[in-house]
Amino acid sequence: MASVEVRNLSRTFGAHKALDDVSVRFEDGGFYALLGPSGSGKTTLLRMIAGFDYPDRGQIEMDGESVERVPLEKRQIGMVFQNYALFPNMSVAQNVAFGLDVRGVKRDEMARKVDAALDLVQLGKLGSRRPHQLSGGQRQRVALARAFVFNPRVLLLDEPLGALDKALRVDMQVELKRIQREIGITTIFVTHDQEEALTMSDRIGILKDGRLIEEGRPEEIYNRPRTLFAATFLGDANILSGIWNGEAMVLADGTLIRIGDVDGLSTGGKVQCAIRPERIRILADGVAASDNKVRGKITRRMFAGVSSTVFVDCLGMTMRVVVPNAGMELLRDGEEISLTWSKESTIPVRDSR
Ligand code: ATP
């Protein structure tokens, strides 16, 4: 296994900067998710690490050794993509063995490695089947076994679960995490699914326009985003803007909003804060008012199973409040209510380029 570190990595296609001065360290044995909008550079970063493409500038190190000019086959990296095309005319075992065969690995050693890889993904009994005789999740496991069979030092996954339906996807998340823990392999995972990133990874990096906007532990980045982009891209956030008067944020209508972490705010300067919808509570009997309290009118409620989102017109905008479903039946559209939230839930965020 190996740590991977990229430093000041840039890659330009024509006039377009696909990666712009990206520096990040992927710890040995860690599970790292890369998130970002379409075209933000996630795949480009994986391709550089794998050795499918080379950077214009910057370094890539594995365990402290520079590899940016080392060819792909020498980097010992396993990769799984969303389109994991298996050979339809070969058995599962032959599909897994293919890369070893090409490299001239001896028959008995090959059989041993294929068995071990299939056991790892719990497909030990299905080696003789053809891909069309497998479910989508089982095919995905074959793709994983094909990556593991080389004993890679690093595993790169580009939307590997993207083609699976929700239930299967959740099963495979559990499975993938089990395997990753079992062999302790450094894993870098590209996904569009935020929940997947939050639940599975040790760290998350958020890319935008080829730049790494923010990175950190899932709780850190979700609970204390530093940028407007991270606050709104990862999860939902209500954004309030105003002027810092030294004690509170003053909104355009004069409302004072208390803020938890005021380090770096300058008196008279503009400030914007993110408030997670589930941190806001509707004031009712038995709910104590917190640092911030505003009046508003319910305009809409959106049922989402475990919880619901209530849209409340207040402070000249529509605030979103997530409430558990128990108690929802008491709320009516058009009803005037009070909302409350703590100053710690009011997180100052700066603009990200
Ligand atoms: P998605 O989530 O849609 O897969 P991504 O974040 O993985 O997107 P990349 O595939 O890394 O994005 O692409 C980053 C940018 O670089 C895009 O604007 C893309 O069009 C451009 N790009 C990538 N590869 C090439 C290439 N070989 N030639 C020209 N432009 C490229």
Short mmCIF file of C-alpha atoms and ligand atoms in Angstrom, two decimals:
data_model
loop_
_atom_site.label_atom_id
_atom_site.label_comp_id
_atom_site.label_asym_id
_atom_site.label_seq_id
_atom_site.Cartn_x
_atom_site.Cartn_y
_atom_site.Cartn_z
CA MET A 1 0.00 0.00 0.00
CA ALA A 2 1.13 3.52 -0.54
CA SER A 3 0.39 7.14 0.18
CA VAL A 4 -0.07 9.42 -2.80
CA GLU A 5 0.77 13.08 -2.83
CA VAL A 6 0.19 15.51 -5.66
CA ARG A 7 1.74 18.95 -5.59
CA ASN A 8 0.85 21.97 -7.71
CA LEU A 9 -0.58 19.73 -10.41
CA SER A 10 -1.77 21.50 -13.56
CA ARG A 11 -3.07 20.18 -16.86
CA THR A 12 -4.33 22.32 -19.71
CA PHE A 13 -6.25 21.15 -22.78
CA GLY A 14 -5.99 23.95 -25.37
CA ALA A 15 -6.99 27.07 -23.47
CA HIS A 16 -8.90 25.11 -20.84
CA LYS A 17 -7.35 24.49 -17.43
CA ALA A 18 -8.68 21.06 -16.47
CA LEU A 19 -6.46 21.02 -13.36
CA ASP A 20 -5.18 24.23 -11.86
CA ASP A 21 -2.45 24.01 -9.23
CA VAL A 22 -3.94 21.13 -7.22
CA SER A 23 -2.09 19.92 -4.11
CA VAL A 24 -3.44 17.14 -1.94
CA ARG A 25 -2.18 14.20 0.07
CA PHE A 26 -3.93 10.81 0.07
CA GLU A 27 -2.86 8.96 3.22
CA ASP A 28 -1.73 5.36 3.14
CA GLY A 29 -4.77 3.13 3.73
CA GLY A 30 -7.24 6.01 3.60
CA PHE A 31 -10.48 6.22 1.70
CA TYR A 32 -10.69 9.52 -0.11
CA ALA A 33 -13.68 10.85 -2.09
CA LEU A 34 -13.38 13.44 -4.84
CA LEU A 35 -16.53 15.44 -5.41
CA GLY A 36 -17.28 18.28 -7.78
CA PRO A 37 -19.55 19.35 -10.60
CA SER A 38 -19.28 17.81 -14.04
CA GLY A 39 -16.10 19.01 -15.76
CA SER A 40 -14.37 20.08 -12.52
CA GLY A 41 -11.33 17.87 -13.14
CA LYS A 42 -11.99 14.76 -11.03
CA THR A 43 -11.32 12.24 -13.80
CA THR A 44 -8.35 14.24 -15.04
CA LEU A 45 -6.80 14.02 -11.57
CA LEU A 46 -7.37 10.23 -11.40
CA ARG A 47 -5.91 9.80 -14.90
CA MET A 48 -2.74 11.67 -13.87
CA ILE A 49 -2.34 9.54 -10.75
CA ALA A 50 -2.90 6.35 -12.77
CA GLY A 51 -0.48 7.41 -15.48
CA PHE A 52 -2.94 7.57 -18.40
CA ASP A 53 -1.97 11.18 -18.84
CA TYR A 54 0.88 13.43 -17.72
CA PRO A 55 0.72 16.82 -15.99
CA ASP A 56 2.02 20.03 -17.59
CA ARG A 57 3.30 21.09 -14.20
CA GLY A 58 3.58 19.66 -10.71
CA GLN A 59 4.64 16.46 -8.98
CA ILE A 60 3.00 13.15 -8.15
CA GLU A 61 4.61 11.02 -5.45
CA MET A 62 3.83 7.53 -4.24
CA ASP A 63 5.37 6.79 -0.86
CA GLY A 64 7.59 9.81 -1.33
CA GLU A 65 8.92 8.73 -4.73
CA SER A 66 8.27 10.84 -7.76
CA VAL A 67 6.15 8.96 -10.34
CA GLU A 68 4.82 11.61 -12.69
CA ARG A 69 7.03 10.25 -15.48
CA VAL A 70 6.69 6.59 -14.51
CA PRO A 71 4.54 4.69 -17.05
CA LEU A 72 1.17 3.35 -16.04
CA GLU A 73 2.09 -0.36 -15.83
CA LYS A 74 4.90 0.36 -13.37
CA ARG A 75 2.77 2.31 -10.88
CA GLN A 76 0.85 -0.71 -9.53
CA ILE A 77 -2.47 1.03 -9.49
CA GLY A 78 -5.85 -0.71 -9.73
CA MET A 79 -8.65 1.10 -11.49
CA VAL A 80 -12.40 0.58 -11.78
CA PHE A 81 -14.60 2.74 -13.97
CA GLN A 82 -18.34 3.08 -14.32
CA ASN A 83 -18.12 1.37 -17.71
CA TYR A 84 -16.24 -1.66 -16.59
CA ALA A 85 -16.71 -3.58 -19.87
CA LEU A 86 -16.16 -7.27 -19.17
CA PHE A 87 -15.35 -9.60 -22.05
CA PRO A 88 -18.73 -11.27 -22.75
CA ASN A 89 -17.27 -14.42 -24.31
CA MET A 90 -14.99 -15.17 -21.34
CA SER A 91 -15.89 -16.65 -17.98
CA VAL A 92 -15.69 -14.59 -14.81
CA ALA A 93 -12.37 -16.24 -13.90
CA GLN A 94 -10.95 -15.63 -17.40
CA ASN A 95 -11.99 -11.99 -17.20
CA VAL A 96 -10.12 -11.62 -13.92
CA ALA A 97 -7.13 -13.56 -15.24
CA PHE A 98 -6.88 -11.63 -18.48
CA GLY A 99 -4.39 -8.99 -17.36
CA LEU A 100 -2.20 -11.59 -15.66
CA ASP A 101 -2.23 -13.76 -18.76
CA VAL A 102 -1.13 -10.83 -20.93
CA ARG A 103 1.75 -10.24 -18.52
CA GLY A 104 2.82 -13.88 -18.81
CA VAL A 105 2.11 -14.94 -15.23
CA LYS A 106 2.47 -18.73 -14.82
CA ARG A 107 -0.70 -20.87 -14.85
CA ASP A 108 -0.72 -22.08 -11.23
CA GLU A 109 0.21 -18.69 -9.82
CA MET A 110 -2.48 -17.12 -12.00
CA ALA A 111 -5.13 -19.58 -10.76
CA ARG A 112 -4.15 -18.85 -7.16
CA LYS A 113 -4.38 -15.09 -7.64
CA VAL A 114 -7.70 -15.27 -9.48
CA ASP A 115 -9.20 -17.47 -6.74
CA ALA A 116 -8.01 -15.06 -4.04
CA ALA A 117 -9.40 -12.04 -5.89
CA LEU A 118 -12.77 -13.73 -6.48
CA ASP A 119 -12.93 -14.82 -2.83
CA LEU A 120 -12.24 -11.27 -1.75
CA VAL A 121 -15.32 -10.01 -3.62
CA GLN A 122 -17.32 -13.09 -2.55
CA LEU A 123 -17.68 -14.51 -6.05
CA GLY A 124 -15.62 -17.62 -5.36
CA LYS A 125 -18.33 -19.97 -6.60
CA LEU A 126 -19.17 -18.09 -9.80
CA GLY A 127 -15.84 -18.22 -11.60
CA SER A 128 -17.14 -20.32 -14.48
CA ARG A 129 -20.14 -18.14 -15.27
CA ARG A 130 -20.29 -15.72 -18.16
CA PRO A 131 -20.90 -11.99 -17.48
CA HIS A 132 -24.47 -12.13 -18.86
CA GLN A 133 -25.31 -14.73 -16.17
CA LEU A 134 -24.51 -12.22 -13.41
CA SER A 135 -26.47 -9.40 -11.77
CA GLY A 136 -25.27 -5.81 -12.12
CA GLY A 137 -23.76 -5.91 -8.62
CA GLN A 138 -21.95 -9.17 -9.34
CA ARG A 139 -20.53 -7.76 -12.58
CA GLN A 140 -19.28 -4.79 -10.59
CA ARG A 141 -17.56 -7.21 -8.20
CA VAL A 142 -15.82 -8.88 -11.15
CA ALA A 143 -14.51 -5.47 -12.16
CA LEU A 144 -13.21 -5.00 -8.62
CA ALA A 145 -11.61 -8.46 -8.60
CA ARG A 146 -9.90 -7.57 -11.89
CA ALA A 147 -8.38 -4.51 -10.19
CA PHE A 148 -7.34 -6.42 -7.03
CA VAL A 149 -5.73 -9.35 -8.81
CA PHE A 150 -2.52 -7.36 -9.36
CA ASN A 151 -2.13 -6.52 -5.65
CA PRO A 152 -2.25 -2.81 -6.42
CA ARG A 153 -0.75 -0.28 -4.01
CA VAL A 154 -3.51 2.20 -4.73
CA LEU A 155 -7.10 1.77 -5.93
CA LEU A 156 -8.71 4.42 -8.13
CA LEU A 157 -12.47 4.26 -8.59
CA ASP A 158 -14.26 6.52 -11.05
CA GLU A 159 -18.01 6.43 -10.35
CA PRO A 160 -17.83 2.65 -9.99
CA LEU A 161 -21.34 2.37 -8.58
CA GLY A 162 -22.95 4.89 -10.93
CA ALA A 163 -24.75 2.29 -13.03
CA LEU A 164 -26.33 0.47 -10.10
CA ASP A 165 -29.81 1.10 -8.73
CA LYS A 166 -30.15 2.58 -5.25
CA ALA A 167 -30.53 -0.66 -3.24
CA LEU A 168 -27.70 -2.42 -5.02
CA ARG A 169 -25.57 0.67 -4.75
CA VAL A 170 -25.96 0.72 -0.97
CA ASP A 171 -25.06 -3.01 -0.80
CA MET A 172 -21.97 -2.38 -2.90
CA GLN A 173 -20.96 0.60 -0.74
CA VAL A 174 -20.91 -1.68 2.29
CA GLU A 175 -19.05 -4.34 0.33
CA LEU A 176 -16.48 -1.93 -1.04
CA LYS A 177 -15.83 -0.49 2.39
CA ARG A 178 -15.41 -4.01 3.82
CA ILE A 179 -12.85 -4.93 1.17
CA GLN A 180 -11.04 -1.63 1.53
CA ARG A 181 -10.74 -2.14 5.31
CA GLU A 182 -9.79 -5.79 4.93
CA ILE A 183 -6.82 -5.11 2.70
CA GLY A 184 -6.21 -1.55 3.89
CA ILE A 185 -5.67 -0.22 0.40
CA THR A 186 -5.34 3.52 -0.27
CA THR A 187 -8.49 4.33 -2.24
CA ILE A 188 -9.41 7.41 -4.24
CA PHE A 189 -13.02 7.46 -5.24
CA VAL A 190 -14.83 9.81 -7.65
CA THR A 191 -18.54 10.10 -7.07
CA HIS A 192 -21.48 12.39 -7.78
CA ASP A 193 -23.34 11.00 -4.80
CA GLN A 194 -22.76 13.23 -1.76
CA GLU A 195 -24.23 10.81 0.70
CA GLU A 196 -21.91 8.12 -0.61
CA ALA A 197 -18.94 10.45 -0.16
CA LEU A 198 -20.01 11.43 3.36
CA THR A 199 -20.67 7.91 4.60
CA MET A 200 -17.79 6.05 2.99
CA SER A 201 -14.76 8.25 3.07
CA ASP A 202 -12.17 9.31 5.63
CA ARG A 203 -11.63 12.53 3.73
CA ILE A 204 -13.38 14.45 0.98
CA GLY A 205 -11.92 16.84 -1.58
CA ILE A 206 -14.18 19.23 -3.49
CA LEU A 207 -13.06 20.34 -6.94
CA LYS A 208 -14.39 23.24 -8.96
CA ASP A 209 -13.01 24.51 -12.29
CA GLY A 210 -9.88 22.41 -11.86
CA ARG A 211 -9.11 23.76 -8.39
CA LEU A 212 -9.32 21.99 -5.06
CA ILE A 213 -11.71 24.28 -3.23
CA GLU A 214 -11.78 22.49 0.09
CA GLU A 215 -10.73 19.22 1.64
CA GLY A 216 -11.13 17.61 5.03
CA ARG A 217 -12.94 14.98 7.08
CA PRO A 218 -16.61 14.54 6.09
CA GLU A 219 -17.94 15.99 9.38
CA GLU A 220 -15.51 18.90 9.17
CA ILE A 221 -16.37 19.84 5.64
CA TYR A 222 -20.12 19.40 6.16
CA ASN A 223 -20.41 21.05 9.58
CA ARG A 224 -17.81 23.77 9.09
CA PRO A 225 -17.50 24.53 5.36
CA ARG A 226 -15.15 27.45 4.75
CA THR A 227 -16.43 28.40 1.32
CA LEU A 228 -19.82 29.28 -0.11
CA PHE A 229 -19.24 26.69 -2.81
CA ALA A 230 -18.59 23.80 -0.40
CA ALA A 231 -21.54 24.84 1.78
CA THR A 232 -23.97 24.73 -1.12
CA PHE A 233 -22.42 21.89 -3.14
CA LEU A 234 -22.14 19.40 -0.30
CA GLY A 235 -25.59 19.32 1.28
CA ASP A 236 -28.06 22.17 1.37
CA ALA A 237 -27.54 25.54 3.03
CA ASN A 238 -29.47 28.76 3.58
CA ILE A 239 -27.21 31.71 2.82
CA LEU A 240 -27.60 35.03 4.60
CA SER A 241 -25.56 38.12 3.69
CA GLY A 242 -25.04 41.28 5.66
CA ILE A 243 -22.53 43.60 7.29
CA TRP A 244 -20.51 42.68 10.39
CA ASN A 245 -20.95 45.35 13.05
CA GLY A 246 -18.46 43.87 15.48
CA GLU A 247 -21.07 41.87 17.39
CA ALA A 248 -23.54 40.55 14.86
CA MET A 249 -24.33 40.37 11.16
CA VAL A 250 -26.76 43.13 10.20
CA LEU A 251 -29.09 42.14 7.37
CA ALA A 252 -30.53 44.63 4.85
CA ASP A 253 -33.76 44.85 6.85
CA GLY A 254 -31.85 45.57 10.07
CA THR A 255 -32.23 42.09 11.61
CA LEU A 256 -29.25 41.11 13.75
CA ILE A 257 -27.90 37.57 13.29
CA ARG A 258 -25.50 36.06 15.84
CA ILE A 259 -22.52 34.16 14.46
CA GLY A 260 -20.44 31.50 16.21
CA ASP A 261 -16.95 31.72 14.77
CA VAL A 262 -16.17 35.38 14.17
CA ASP A 263 -12.42 35.09 13.64
CA GLY A 264 -11.28 37.12 10.67
CA LEU A 265 -14.46 39.20 10.32
CA SER A 266 -13.80 42.90 10.01
CA THR A 267 -16.18 45.52 11.35
CA GLY A 268 -18.09 47.22 8.57
CA GLY A 269 -17.16 44.44 6.14
CA LYS A 270 -19.49 42.21 4.17
CA VAL A 271 -20.17 38.79 5.61
CA GLN A 272 -22.14 35.79 4.40
CA CYS A 273 -23.17 32.81 6.46
CA ALA A 274 -24.44 29.31 5.72
CA ILE A 275 -27.08 27.68 7.91
CA ARG A 276 -27.88 24.01 7.38
CA PRO A 277 -31.67 23.47 7.06
CA GLU A 278 -31.67 20.74 9.72
CA ARG A 279 -30.07 23.13 12.24
CA ILE A 280 -33.10 25.41 12.17
CA ARG A 281 -35.99 24.60 14.44
CA ILE A 282 -39.58 25.70 14.34
CA LEU A 283 -40.46 27.34 17.64
CA ALA A 284 -43.35 25.49 19.22
CA ASP A 285 -44.35 24.49 22.72
CA GLY A 286 -41.39 22.90 24.42
CA VAL A 287 -38.79 24.24 21.96
CA ALA A 288 -36.48 26.81 23.54
CA ALA A 289 -35.49 29.82 21.45
CA SER A 290 -31.80 29.91 20.60
CA ASP A 291 -29.43 32.77 19.68
CA ASN A 292 -31.28 33.67 16.50
CA LYS A 293 -35.03 33.97 16.16
CA VAL A 294 -37.00 35.20 13.13
CA ARG A 295 -40.68 35.25 12.10
CA GLY A 296 -41.82 33.84 8.78
CA LYS A 297 -44.66 32.28 6.82
CA ILE A 298 -44.78 28.70 5.58
CA THR A 299 -45.17 28.67 1.80
CA ARG A 300 -44.68 25.00 0.98
CA ARG A 301 -43.84 21.65 2.52
CA MET A 302 -42.03 18.88 0.72
CA PHE A 303 -42.38 15.32 2.00
CA ALA A 304 -39.20 13.23 1.73
CA GLY A 305 -39.82 10.12 3.83
CA VAL A 306 -37.73 10.31 6.98
CA SER A 307 -37.93 14.09 7.05
CA SER A 308 -39.64 16.95 5.27
CA THR A 309 -38.47 20.30 4.01
CA VAL A 310 -40.55 23.29 5.02
CA PHE A 311 -40.15 26.46 2.92
CA VAL A 312 -40.53 29.59 4.98
CA ASP A 313 -40.69 33.15 3.66
CA CYS A 314 -38.63 35.33 5.96
CA LEU A 315 -35.82 37.89 5.88
CA GLY A 316 -36.76 38.65 2.27
CA MET A 317 -35.92 35.16 1.10
CA THR A 318 -37.17 31.58 1.29
CA MET A 319 -35.48 29.63 4.05
CA ARG A 320 -35.47 25.86 3.95
CA VAL A 321 -35.99 24.02 7.23
CA VAL A 322 -35.68 20.25 7.53
CA VAL A 323 -37.96 18.74 10.16
CA PRO A 324 -38.46 15.13 11.19
CA ASN A 325 -41.81 13.86 9.95
CA ALA A 326 -43.26 13.39 13.41
CA GLY A 327 -45.01 16.71 14.02
CA MET A 328 -45.26 17.69 10.35
CA GLU A 329 -49.02 17.19 10.42
CA LEU A 330 -49.30 20.19 12.74
CA LEU A 331 -47.89 22.60 10.13
CA ARG A 332 -50.06 24.39 7.57
CA ASP A 333 -49.18 26.33 4.43
CA GLY A 334 -49.66 30.04 5.06
CA GLU A 335 -49.08 29.64 8.79
CA GLU A 336 -46.97 32.25 10.58
CA ILE A 337 -44.22 30.66 12.61
CA SER A 338 -40.95 31.52 14.37
CA LEU A 339 -37.66 29.90 13.43
CA THR A 340 -34.69 29.60 15.74
CA TRP A 341 -31.09 28.46 15.40
CA SER A 342 -27.86 28.80 17.33
CA LYS A 343 -24.98 31.09 16.55
CA GLU A 344 -22.73 28.02 16.20
CA SER A 345 -24.96 26.87 13.32
CA THR A 346 -24.37 30.19 11.57
CA ILE A 347 -21.16 29.54 9.68
CA PRO A 348 -19.30 32.38 7.98
CA VAL A 349 -18.24 31.35 4.46
CA ARG A 350 -16.09 33.13 1.93
CA ASP A 351 -16.50 33.26 -1.81
CA SER A 352 -14.62 30.63 -3.72
CA ARG A 353 -13.33 31.70 -7.10
P1 ATP B 1 -17.54 14.43 -14.86
O1 ATP B 1 -18.09 14.52 -13.47
O2 ATP B 1 -18.51 14.94 -15.89
O3 ATP B 1 -16.96 13.10 -15.20
P2 ATP B 1 -14.91 15.52 -14.26
O4 ATP B 1 -14.90 16.39 -13.07
O5 ATP B 1 -14.40 14.15 -14.14
O6 ATP B 1 -16.36 15.53 -14.92
P3 ATP B 1 -12.87 15.85 -16.27
O7 ATP B 1 -13.25 14.67 -17.08
O8 ATP B 1 -11.67 15.74 -15.41
O9 ATP B 1 -14.10 16.32 -15.38
O10 ATP B 1 -12.71 17.07 -17.26
C1 ATP B 1 -12.28 18.35 -16.85
C2 ATP B 1 -12.33 19.28 -18.02
O11 ATP B 1 -11.29 18.98 -18.94
C3 ATP B 1 -13.62 19.23 -18.82
O12 ATP B 1 -13.97 20.54 -19.21
C4 ATP B 1 -13.27 18.37 -20.02
O13 ATP B 1 -14.06 18.71 -21.13
C5 ATP B 1 -11.81 18.72 -20.24
N1 ATP B 1 -11.05 17.58 -20.81
C6 ATP B 1 -10.80 16.40 -20.21
N2 ATP B 1 -10.05 15.59 -21.00
C7 ATP B 1 -9.83 16.30 -22.13
C8 ATP B 1 -9.13 16.02 -23.35
N3 ATP B 1 -8.46 14.87 -23.54
N4 ATP B 1 -9.12 16.98 -24.30
C9 ATP B 1 -9.75 18.16 -24.11
N5 ATP B 1 -10.43 18.47 -23.01
C10 ATP B 1 -10.47 17.57 -22.02
#
